[in-house]
Tab-separated table of N, CA, C and O in Angstrom:
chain	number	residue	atom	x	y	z
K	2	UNK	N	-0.492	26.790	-4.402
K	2	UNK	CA	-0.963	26.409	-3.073
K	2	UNK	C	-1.390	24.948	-3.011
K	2	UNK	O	-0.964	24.167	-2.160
K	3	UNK	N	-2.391	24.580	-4.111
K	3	UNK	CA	-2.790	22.981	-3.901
K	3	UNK	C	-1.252	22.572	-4.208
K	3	UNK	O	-0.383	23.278	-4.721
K	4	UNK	N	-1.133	20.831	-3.614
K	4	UNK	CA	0.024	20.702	-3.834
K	4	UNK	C	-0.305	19.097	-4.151
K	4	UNK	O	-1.220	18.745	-3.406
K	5	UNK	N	0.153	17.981	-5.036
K	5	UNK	CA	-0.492	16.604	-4.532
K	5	UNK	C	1.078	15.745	-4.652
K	5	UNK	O	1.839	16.030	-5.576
K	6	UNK	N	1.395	14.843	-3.776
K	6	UNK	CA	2.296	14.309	-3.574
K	6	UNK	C	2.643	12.845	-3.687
K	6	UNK	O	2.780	12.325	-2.580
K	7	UNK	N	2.824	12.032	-4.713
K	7	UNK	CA	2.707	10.844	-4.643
K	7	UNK	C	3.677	9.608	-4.015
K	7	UNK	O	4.880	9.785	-3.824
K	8	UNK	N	3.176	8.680	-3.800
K	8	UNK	CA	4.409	8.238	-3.298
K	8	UNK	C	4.453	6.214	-3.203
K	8	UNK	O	3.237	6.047	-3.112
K	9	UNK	N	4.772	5.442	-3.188
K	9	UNK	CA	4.440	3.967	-3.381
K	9	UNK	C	5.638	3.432	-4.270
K	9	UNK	O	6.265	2.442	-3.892
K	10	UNK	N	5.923	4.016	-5.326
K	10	UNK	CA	6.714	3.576	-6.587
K	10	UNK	C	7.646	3.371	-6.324
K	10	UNK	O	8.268	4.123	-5.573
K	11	UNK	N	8.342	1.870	-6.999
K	11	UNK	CA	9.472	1.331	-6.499
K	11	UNK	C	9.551	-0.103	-7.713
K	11	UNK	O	8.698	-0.231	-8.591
K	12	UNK	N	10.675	-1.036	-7.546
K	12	UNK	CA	11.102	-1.912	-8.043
K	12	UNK	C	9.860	-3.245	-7.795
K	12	UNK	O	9.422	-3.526	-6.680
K	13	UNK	N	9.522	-3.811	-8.828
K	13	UNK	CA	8.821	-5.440	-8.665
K	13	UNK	C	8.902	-6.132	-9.367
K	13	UNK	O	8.518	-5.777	-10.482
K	14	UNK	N	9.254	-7.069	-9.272
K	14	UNK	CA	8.894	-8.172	-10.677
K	14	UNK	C	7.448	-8.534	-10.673
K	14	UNK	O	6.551	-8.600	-9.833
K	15	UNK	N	7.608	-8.775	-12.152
K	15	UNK	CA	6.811	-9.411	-12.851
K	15	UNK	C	5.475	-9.710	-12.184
K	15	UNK	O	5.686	-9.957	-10.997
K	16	UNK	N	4.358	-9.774	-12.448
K	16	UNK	CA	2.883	-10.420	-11.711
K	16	UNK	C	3.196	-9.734	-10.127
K	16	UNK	O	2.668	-10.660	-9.512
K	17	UNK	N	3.537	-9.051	-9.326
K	17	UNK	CA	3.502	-8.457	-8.904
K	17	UNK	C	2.824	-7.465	-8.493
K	17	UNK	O	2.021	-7.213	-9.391
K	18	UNK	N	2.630	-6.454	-7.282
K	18	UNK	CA	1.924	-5.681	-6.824
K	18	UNK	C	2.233	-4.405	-6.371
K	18	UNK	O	3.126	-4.305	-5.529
K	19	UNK	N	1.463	-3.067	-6.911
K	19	UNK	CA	2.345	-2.256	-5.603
K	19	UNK	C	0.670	-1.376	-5.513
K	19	UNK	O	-0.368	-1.467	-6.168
K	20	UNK	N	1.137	-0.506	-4.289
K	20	UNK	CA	0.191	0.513	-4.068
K	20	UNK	C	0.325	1.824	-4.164
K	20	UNK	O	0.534	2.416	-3.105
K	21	UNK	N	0.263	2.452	-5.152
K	21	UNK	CA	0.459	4.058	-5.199
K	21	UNK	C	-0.739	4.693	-4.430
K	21	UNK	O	-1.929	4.382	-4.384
K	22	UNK	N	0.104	5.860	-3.740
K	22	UNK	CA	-0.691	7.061	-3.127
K	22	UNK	C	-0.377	8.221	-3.132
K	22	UNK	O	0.805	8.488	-3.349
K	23	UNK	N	-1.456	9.424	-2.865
K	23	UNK	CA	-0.969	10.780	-3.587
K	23	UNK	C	-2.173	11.432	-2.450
K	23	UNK	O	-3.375	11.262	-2.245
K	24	UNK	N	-1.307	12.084	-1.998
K	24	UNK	CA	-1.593	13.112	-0.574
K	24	UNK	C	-2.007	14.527	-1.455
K	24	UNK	O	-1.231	14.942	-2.315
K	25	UNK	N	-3.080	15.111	-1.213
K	25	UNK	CA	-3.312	16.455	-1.494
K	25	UNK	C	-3.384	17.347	-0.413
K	25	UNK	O	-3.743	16.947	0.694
K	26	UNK	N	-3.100	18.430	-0.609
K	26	UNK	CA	-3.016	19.324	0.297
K	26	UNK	C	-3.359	21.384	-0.222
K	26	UNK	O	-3.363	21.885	-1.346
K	27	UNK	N	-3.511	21.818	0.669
K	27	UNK	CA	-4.055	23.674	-0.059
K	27	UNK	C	-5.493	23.069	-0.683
K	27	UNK	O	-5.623	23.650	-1.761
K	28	UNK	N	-6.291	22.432	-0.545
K	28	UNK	CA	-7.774	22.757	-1.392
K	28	UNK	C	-8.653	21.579	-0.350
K	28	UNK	O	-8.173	20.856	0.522
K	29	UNK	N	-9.321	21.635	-0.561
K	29	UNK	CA	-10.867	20.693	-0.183
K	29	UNK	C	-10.549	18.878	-0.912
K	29	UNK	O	-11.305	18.545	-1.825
K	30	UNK	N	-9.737	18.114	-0.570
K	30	UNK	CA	-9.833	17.387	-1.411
K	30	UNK	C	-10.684	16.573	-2.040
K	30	UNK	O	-10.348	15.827	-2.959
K	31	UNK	N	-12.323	16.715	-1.382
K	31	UNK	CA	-13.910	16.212	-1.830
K	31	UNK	C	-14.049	16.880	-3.182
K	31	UNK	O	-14.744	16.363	-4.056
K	32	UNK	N	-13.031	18.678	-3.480
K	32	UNK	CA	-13.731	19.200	-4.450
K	32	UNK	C	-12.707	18.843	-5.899
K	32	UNK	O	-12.884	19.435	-6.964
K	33	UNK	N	-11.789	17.931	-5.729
K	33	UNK	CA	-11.218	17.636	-6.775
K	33	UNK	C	-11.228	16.369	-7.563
K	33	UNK	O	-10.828	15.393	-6.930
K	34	UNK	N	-11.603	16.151	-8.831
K	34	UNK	CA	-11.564	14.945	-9.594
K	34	UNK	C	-10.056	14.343	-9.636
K	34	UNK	O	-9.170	15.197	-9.595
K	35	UNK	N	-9.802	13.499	-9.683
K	35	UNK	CA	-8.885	12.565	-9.368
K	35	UNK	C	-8.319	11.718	-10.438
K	35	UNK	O	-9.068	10.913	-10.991
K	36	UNK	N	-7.031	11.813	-10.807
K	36	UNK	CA	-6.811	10.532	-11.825
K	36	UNK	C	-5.354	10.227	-11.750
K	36	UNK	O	-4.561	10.846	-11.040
K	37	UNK	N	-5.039	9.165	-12.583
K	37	UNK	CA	-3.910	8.998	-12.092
K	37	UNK	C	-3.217	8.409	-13.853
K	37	UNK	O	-3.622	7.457	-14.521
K	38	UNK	N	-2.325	9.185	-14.111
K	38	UNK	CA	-1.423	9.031	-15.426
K	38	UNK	C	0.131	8.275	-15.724
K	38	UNK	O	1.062	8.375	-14.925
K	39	UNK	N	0.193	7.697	-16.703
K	39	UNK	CA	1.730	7.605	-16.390
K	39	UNK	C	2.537	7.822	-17.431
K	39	UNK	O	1.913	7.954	-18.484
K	40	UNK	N	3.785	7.912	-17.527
K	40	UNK	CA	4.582	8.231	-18.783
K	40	UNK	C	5.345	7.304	-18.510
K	40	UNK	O	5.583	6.999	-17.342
K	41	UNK	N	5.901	6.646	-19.601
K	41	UNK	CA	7.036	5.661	-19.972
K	41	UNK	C	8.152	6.087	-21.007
K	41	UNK	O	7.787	6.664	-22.031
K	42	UNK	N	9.511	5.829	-20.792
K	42	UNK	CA	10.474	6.113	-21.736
K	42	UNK	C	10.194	6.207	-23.008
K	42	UNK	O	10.123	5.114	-23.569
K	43	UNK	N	9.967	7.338	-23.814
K	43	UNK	CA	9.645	7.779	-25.254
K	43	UNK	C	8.450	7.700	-25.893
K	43	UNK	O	8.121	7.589	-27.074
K	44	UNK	N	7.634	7.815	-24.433
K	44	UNK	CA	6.259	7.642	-24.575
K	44	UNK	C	5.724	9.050	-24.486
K	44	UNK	O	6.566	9.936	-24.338
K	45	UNK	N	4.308	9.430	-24.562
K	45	UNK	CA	3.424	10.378	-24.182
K	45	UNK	C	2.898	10.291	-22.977
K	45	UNK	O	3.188	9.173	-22.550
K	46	UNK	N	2.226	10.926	-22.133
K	46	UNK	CA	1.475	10.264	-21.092
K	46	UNK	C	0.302	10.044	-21.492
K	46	UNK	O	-0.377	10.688	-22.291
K	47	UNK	N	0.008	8.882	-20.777
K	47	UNK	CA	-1.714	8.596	-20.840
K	47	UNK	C	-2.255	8.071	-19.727
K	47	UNK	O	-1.593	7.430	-18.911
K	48	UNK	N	-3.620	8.331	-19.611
K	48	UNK	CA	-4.628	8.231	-18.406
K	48	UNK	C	-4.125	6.712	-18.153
K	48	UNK	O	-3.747	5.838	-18.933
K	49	UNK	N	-4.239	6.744	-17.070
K	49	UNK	CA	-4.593	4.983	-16.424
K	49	UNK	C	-6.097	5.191	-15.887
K	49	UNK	O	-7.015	4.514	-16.350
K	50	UNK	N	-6.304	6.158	-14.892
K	50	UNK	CA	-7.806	5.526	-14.295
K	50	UNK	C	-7.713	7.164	-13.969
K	50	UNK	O	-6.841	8.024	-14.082
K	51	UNK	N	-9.325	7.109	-13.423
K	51	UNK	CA	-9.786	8.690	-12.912
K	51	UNK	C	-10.756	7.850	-11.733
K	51	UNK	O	-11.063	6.659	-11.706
K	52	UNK	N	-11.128	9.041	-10.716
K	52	UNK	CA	-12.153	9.010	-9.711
K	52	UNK	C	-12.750	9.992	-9.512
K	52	UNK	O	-12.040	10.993	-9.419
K	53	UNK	N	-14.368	10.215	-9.345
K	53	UNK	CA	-14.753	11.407	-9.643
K	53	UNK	C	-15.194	11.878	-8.093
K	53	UNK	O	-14.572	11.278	-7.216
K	54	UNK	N	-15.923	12.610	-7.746
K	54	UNK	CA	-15.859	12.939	-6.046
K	54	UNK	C	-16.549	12.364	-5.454
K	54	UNK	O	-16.517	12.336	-4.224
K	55	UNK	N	-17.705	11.488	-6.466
K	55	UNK	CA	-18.673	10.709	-5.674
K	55	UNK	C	-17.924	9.180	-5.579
K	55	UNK	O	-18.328	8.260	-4.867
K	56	UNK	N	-17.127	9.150	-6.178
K	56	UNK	CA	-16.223	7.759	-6.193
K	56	UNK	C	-16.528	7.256	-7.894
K	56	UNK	O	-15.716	6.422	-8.295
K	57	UNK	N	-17.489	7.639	-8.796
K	57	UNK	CA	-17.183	6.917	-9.943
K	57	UNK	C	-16.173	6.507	-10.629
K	57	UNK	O	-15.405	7.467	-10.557
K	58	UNK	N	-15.686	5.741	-11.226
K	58	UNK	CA	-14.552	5.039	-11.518
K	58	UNK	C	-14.443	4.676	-13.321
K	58	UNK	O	-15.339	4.043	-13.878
K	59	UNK	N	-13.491	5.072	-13.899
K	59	UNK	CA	-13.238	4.651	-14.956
K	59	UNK	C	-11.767	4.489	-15.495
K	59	UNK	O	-10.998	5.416	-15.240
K	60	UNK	N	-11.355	3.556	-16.119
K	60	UNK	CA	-10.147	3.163	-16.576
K	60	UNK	C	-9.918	3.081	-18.077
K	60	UNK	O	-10.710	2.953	-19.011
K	61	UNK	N	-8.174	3.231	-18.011
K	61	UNK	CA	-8.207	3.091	-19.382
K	61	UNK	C	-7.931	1.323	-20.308
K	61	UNK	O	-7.217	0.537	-19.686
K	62	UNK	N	-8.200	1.091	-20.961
K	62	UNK	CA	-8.348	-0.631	-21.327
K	62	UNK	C	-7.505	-0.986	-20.956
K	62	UNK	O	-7.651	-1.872	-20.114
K	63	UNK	N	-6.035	-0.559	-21.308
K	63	UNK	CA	-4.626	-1.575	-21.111
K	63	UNK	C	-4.421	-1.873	-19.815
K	63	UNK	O	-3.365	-2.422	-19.502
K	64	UNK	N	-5.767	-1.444	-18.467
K	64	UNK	CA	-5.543	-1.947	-17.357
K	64	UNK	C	-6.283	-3.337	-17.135
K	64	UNK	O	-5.848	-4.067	-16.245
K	65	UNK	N	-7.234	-3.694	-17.791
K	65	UNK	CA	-7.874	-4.954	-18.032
K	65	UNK	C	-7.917	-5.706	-16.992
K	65	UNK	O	-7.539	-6.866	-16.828
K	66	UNK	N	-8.650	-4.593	-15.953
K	66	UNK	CA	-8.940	-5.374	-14.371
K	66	UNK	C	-7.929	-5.875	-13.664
K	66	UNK	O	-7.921	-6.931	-13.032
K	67	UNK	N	-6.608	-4.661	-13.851
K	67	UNK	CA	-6.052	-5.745	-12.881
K	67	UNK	C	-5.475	-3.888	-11.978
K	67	UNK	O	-4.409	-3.863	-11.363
K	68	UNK	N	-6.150	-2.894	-12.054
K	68	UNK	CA	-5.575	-1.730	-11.388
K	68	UNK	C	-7.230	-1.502	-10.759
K	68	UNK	O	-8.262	-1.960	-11.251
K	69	UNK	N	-7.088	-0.642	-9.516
K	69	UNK	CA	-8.185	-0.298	-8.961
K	69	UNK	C	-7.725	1.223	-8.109
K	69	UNK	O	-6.785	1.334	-7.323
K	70	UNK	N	-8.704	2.330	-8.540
K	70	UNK	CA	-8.172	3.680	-7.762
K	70	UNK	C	-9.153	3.532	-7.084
K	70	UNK	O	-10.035	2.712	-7.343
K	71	UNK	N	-9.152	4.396	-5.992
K	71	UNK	CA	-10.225	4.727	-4.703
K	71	UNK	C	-9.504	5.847	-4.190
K	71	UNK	O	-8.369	6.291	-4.360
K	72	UNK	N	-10.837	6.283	-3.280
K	72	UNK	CA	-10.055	7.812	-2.444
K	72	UNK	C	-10.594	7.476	-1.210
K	72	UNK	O	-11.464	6.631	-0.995
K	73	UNK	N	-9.941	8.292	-0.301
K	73	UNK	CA	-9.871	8.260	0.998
K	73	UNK	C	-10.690	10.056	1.495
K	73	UNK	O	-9.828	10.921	1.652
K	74	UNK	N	-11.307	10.260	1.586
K	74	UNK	CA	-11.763	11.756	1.398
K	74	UNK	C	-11.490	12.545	2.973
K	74	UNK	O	-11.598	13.749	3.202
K	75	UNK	N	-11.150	11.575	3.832
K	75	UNK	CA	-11.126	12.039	4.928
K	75	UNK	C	-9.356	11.783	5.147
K	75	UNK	O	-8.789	12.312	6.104
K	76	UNK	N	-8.640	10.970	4.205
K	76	UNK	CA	-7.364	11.557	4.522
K	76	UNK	C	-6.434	11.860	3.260
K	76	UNK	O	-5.329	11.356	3.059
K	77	UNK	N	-7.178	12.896	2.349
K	77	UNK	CA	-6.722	13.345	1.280
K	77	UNK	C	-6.039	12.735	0.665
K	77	UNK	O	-4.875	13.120	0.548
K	78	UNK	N	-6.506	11.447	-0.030
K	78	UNK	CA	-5.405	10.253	-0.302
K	78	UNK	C	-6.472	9.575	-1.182
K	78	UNK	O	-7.611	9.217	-0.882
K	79	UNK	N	-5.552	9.462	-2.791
K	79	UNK	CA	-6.384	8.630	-3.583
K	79	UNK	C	-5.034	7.587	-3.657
K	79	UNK	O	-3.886	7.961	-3.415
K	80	UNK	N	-5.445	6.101	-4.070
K	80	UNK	CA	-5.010	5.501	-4.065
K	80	UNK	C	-4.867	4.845	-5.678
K	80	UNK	O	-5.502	5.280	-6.640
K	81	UNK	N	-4.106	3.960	-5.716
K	81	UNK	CA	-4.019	3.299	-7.021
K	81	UNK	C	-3.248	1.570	-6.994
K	81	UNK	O	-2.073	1.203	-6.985
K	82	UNK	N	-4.524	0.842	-6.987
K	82	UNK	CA	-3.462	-0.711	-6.705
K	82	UNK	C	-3.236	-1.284	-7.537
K	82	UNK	O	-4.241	-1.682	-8.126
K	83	UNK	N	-1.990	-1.677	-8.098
K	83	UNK	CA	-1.685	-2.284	-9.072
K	83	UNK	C	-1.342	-3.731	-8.949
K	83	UNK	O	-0.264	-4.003	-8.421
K	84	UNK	N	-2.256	-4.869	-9.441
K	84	UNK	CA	-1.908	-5.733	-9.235
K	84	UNK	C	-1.482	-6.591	-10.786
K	84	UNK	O	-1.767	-6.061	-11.860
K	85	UNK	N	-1.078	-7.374	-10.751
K	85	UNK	CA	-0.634	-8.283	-11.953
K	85	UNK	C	0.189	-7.456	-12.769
K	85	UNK	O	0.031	-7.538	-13.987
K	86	UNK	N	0.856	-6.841	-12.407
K	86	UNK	CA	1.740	-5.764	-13.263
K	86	UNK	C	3.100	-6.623	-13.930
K	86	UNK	O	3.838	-7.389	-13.310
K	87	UNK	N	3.173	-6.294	-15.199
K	87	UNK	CA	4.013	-6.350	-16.198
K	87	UNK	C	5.250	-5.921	-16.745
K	87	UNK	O	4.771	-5.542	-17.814
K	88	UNK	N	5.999	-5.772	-16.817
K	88	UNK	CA	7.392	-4.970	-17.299
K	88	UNK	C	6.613	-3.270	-18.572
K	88	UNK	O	6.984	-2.105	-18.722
K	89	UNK	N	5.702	-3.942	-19.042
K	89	UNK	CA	4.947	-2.885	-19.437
K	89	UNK	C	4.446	-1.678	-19.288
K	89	UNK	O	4.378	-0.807	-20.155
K	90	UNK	N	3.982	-1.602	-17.842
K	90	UNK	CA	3.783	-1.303	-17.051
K	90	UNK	C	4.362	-0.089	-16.247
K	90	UNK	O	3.805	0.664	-15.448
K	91	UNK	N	5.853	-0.136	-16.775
K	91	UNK	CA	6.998	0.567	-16.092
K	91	UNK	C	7.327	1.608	-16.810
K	91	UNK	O	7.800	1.538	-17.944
K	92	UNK	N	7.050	2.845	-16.066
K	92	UNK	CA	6.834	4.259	-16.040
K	92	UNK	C	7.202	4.736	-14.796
K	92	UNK	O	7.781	4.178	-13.864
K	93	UNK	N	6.507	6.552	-15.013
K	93	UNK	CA	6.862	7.265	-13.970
K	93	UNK	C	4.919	7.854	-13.396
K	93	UNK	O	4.397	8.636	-14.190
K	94	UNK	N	4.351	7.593	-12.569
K	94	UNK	CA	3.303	7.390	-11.951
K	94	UNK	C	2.803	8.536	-11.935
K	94	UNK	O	3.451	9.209	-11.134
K	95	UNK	N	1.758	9.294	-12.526
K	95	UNK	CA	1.292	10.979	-11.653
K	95	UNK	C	0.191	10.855	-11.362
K	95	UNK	O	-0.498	10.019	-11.948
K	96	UNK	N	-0.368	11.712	-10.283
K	96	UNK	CA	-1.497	12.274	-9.771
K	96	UNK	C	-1.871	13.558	-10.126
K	96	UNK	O	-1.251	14.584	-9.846
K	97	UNK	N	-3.029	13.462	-10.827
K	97	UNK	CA	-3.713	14.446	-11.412
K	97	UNK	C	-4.958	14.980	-10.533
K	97	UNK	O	-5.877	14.225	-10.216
K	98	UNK	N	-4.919	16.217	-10.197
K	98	UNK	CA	-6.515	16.981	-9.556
K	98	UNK	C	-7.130	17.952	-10.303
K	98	UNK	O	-6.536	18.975	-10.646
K	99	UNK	N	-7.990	17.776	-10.514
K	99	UNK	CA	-9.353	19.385	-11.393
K	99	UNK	C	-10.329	19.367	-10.348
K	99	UNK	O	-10.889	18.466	-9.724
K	100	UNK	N	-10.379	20.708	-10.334
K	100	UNK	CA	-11.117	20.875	-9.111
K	100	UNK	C	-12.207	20.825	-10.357
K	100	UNK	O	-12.079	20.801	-11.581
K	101	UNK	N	-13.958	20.821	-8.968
K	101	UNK	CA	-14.483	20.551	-10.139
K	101	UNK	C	-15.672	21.887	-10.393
K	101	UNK	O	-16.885	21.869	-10.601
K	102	UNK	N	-14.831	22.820	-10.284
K	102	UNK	CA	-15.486	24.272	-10.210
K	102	UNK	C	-14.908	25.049	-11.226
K	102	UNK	O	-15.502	25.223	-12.290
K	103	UNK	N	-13.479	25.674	-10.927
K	103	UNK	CA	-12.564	25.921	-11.583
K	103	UNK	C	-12.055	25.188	-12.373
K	103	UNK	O	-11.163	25.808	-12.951
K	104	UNK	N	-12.164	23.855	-12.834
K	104	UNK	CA	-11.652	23.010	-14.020
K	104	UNK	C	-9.935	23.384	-14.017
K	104	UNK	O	-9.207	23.193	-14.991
K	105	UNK	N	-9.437	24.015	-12.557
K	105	UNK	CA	-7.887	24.083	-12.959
K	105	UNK	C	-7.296	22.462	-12.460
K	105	UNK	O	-7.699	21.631	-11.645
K	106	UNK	N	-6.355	22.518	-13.236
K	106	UNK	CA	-5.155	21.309	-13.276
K	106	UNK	C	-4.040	21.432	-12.328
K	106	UNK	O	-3.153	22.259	-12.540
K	107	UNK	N	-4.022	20.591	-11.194
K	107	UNK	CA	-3.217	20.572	-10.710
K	107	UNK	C	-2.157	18.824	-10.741
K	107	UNK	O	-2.849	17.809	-10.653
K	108	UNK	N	-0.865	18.661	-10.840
K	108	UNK	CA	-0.112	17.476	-10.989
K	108	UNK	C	0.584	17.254	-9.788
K	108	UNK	O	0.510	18.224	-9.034
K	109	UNK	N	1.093	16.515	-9.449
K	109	UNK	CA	1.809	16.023	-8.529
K	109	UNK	C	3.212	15.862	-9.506
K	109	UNK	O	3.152	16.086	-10.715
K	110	UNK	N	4.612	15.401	-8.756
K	110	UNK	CA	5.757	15.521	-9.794
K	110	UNK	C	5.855	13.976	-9.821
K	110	UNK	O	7.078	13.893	-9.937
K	111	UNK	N	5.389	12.599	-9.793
K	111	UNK	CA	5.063	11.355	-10.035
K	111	UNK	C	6.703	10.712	-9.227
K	111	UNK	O	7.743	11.158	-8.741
K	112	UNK	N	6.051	9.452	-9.503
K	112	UNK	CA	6.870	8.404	-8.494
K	112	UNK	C	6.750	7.012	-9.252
K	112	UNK	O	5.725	6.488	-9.686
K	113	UNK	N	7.809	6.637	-9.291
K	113	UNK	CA	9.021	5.957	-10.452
K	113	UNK	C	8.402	4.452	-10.193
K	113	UNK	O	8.900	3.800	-9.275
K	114	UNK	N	7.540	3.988	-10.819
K	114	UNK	CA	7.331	2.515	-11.298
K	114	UNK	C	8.030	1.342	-11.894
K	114	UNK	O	7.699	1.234	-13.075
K	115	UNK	N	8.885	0.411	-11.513
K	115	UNK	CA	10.168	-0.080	-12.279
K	115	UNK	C	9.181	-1.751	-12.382
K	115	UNK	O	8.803	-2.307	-11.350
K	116	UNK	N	8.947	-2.235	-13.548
K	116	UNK	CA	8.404	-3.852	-13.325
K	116	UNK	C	9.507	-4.737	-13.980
K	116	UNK	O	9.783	-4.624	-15.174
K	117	UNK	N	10.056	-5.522	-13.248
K	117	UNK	CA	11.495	-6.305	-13.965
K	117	UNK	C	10.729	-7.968	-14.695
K	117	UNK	O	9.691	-8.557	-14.392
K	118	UNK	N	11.520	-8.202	-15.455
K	118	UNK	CA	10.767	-9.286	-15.852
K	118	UNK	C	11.451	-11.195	-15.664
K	118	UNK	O	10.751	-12.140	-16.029
């Protein structure tokens, strides 16, 4: 039933910018923690950033101030801005929700990050 939908991801060069967003839908979206992951070709996934329901914010290092998440609570929409982005960078984008009752996991199916150099 919850469902989260992302969407922003696309082609940029180098030092560049984009804005990912991820629509939730089926749950309360105030009652879900928020984060946002990515996977890269022959990689694992790993966290980029989380948001918690009060808005706390934490990232993972290799973003080194240059990504910022926020939520929108009134239009089920967390965001993710990527600025100064790198060829590094270039993955496939997901949105992650835990509610924060049930501790269940819900993903979004992610949206394709390309950084050319």
């Amino acid at each position: 039933q919850v469902q989260l939908v992302e969407s922003g991801g696309g082609l940029v060069q180098a030092g560049g910018s984009l804005r990912l967003s991820c629509v939730a839908s089926g749950t309360t979206f105030s009652s879900l923690i928020m984060g946002w992951y990515r996977q890269a070709p022959g990689k694992q996934r790993e966290l980029v950033a989380t948001i918690a329901r009060g808005g706390n914010t934490n990232y993972a290092d290799f973003v080194k101030g240059r990504f910022a998440v926020s939520r929108d609570n009134a239009k089920n929409t967390v965001y993710l801005q990527m600025n100064s982005l790198n060829p590094e960078d270039t993955a496939v984008y997901y949105c992650r929700g835990t509610h924060f009752i049930s501790r269940m996991d819900y993903w979004g199916k992610g949206t394709l990050v390309t950084v050319s150099s």
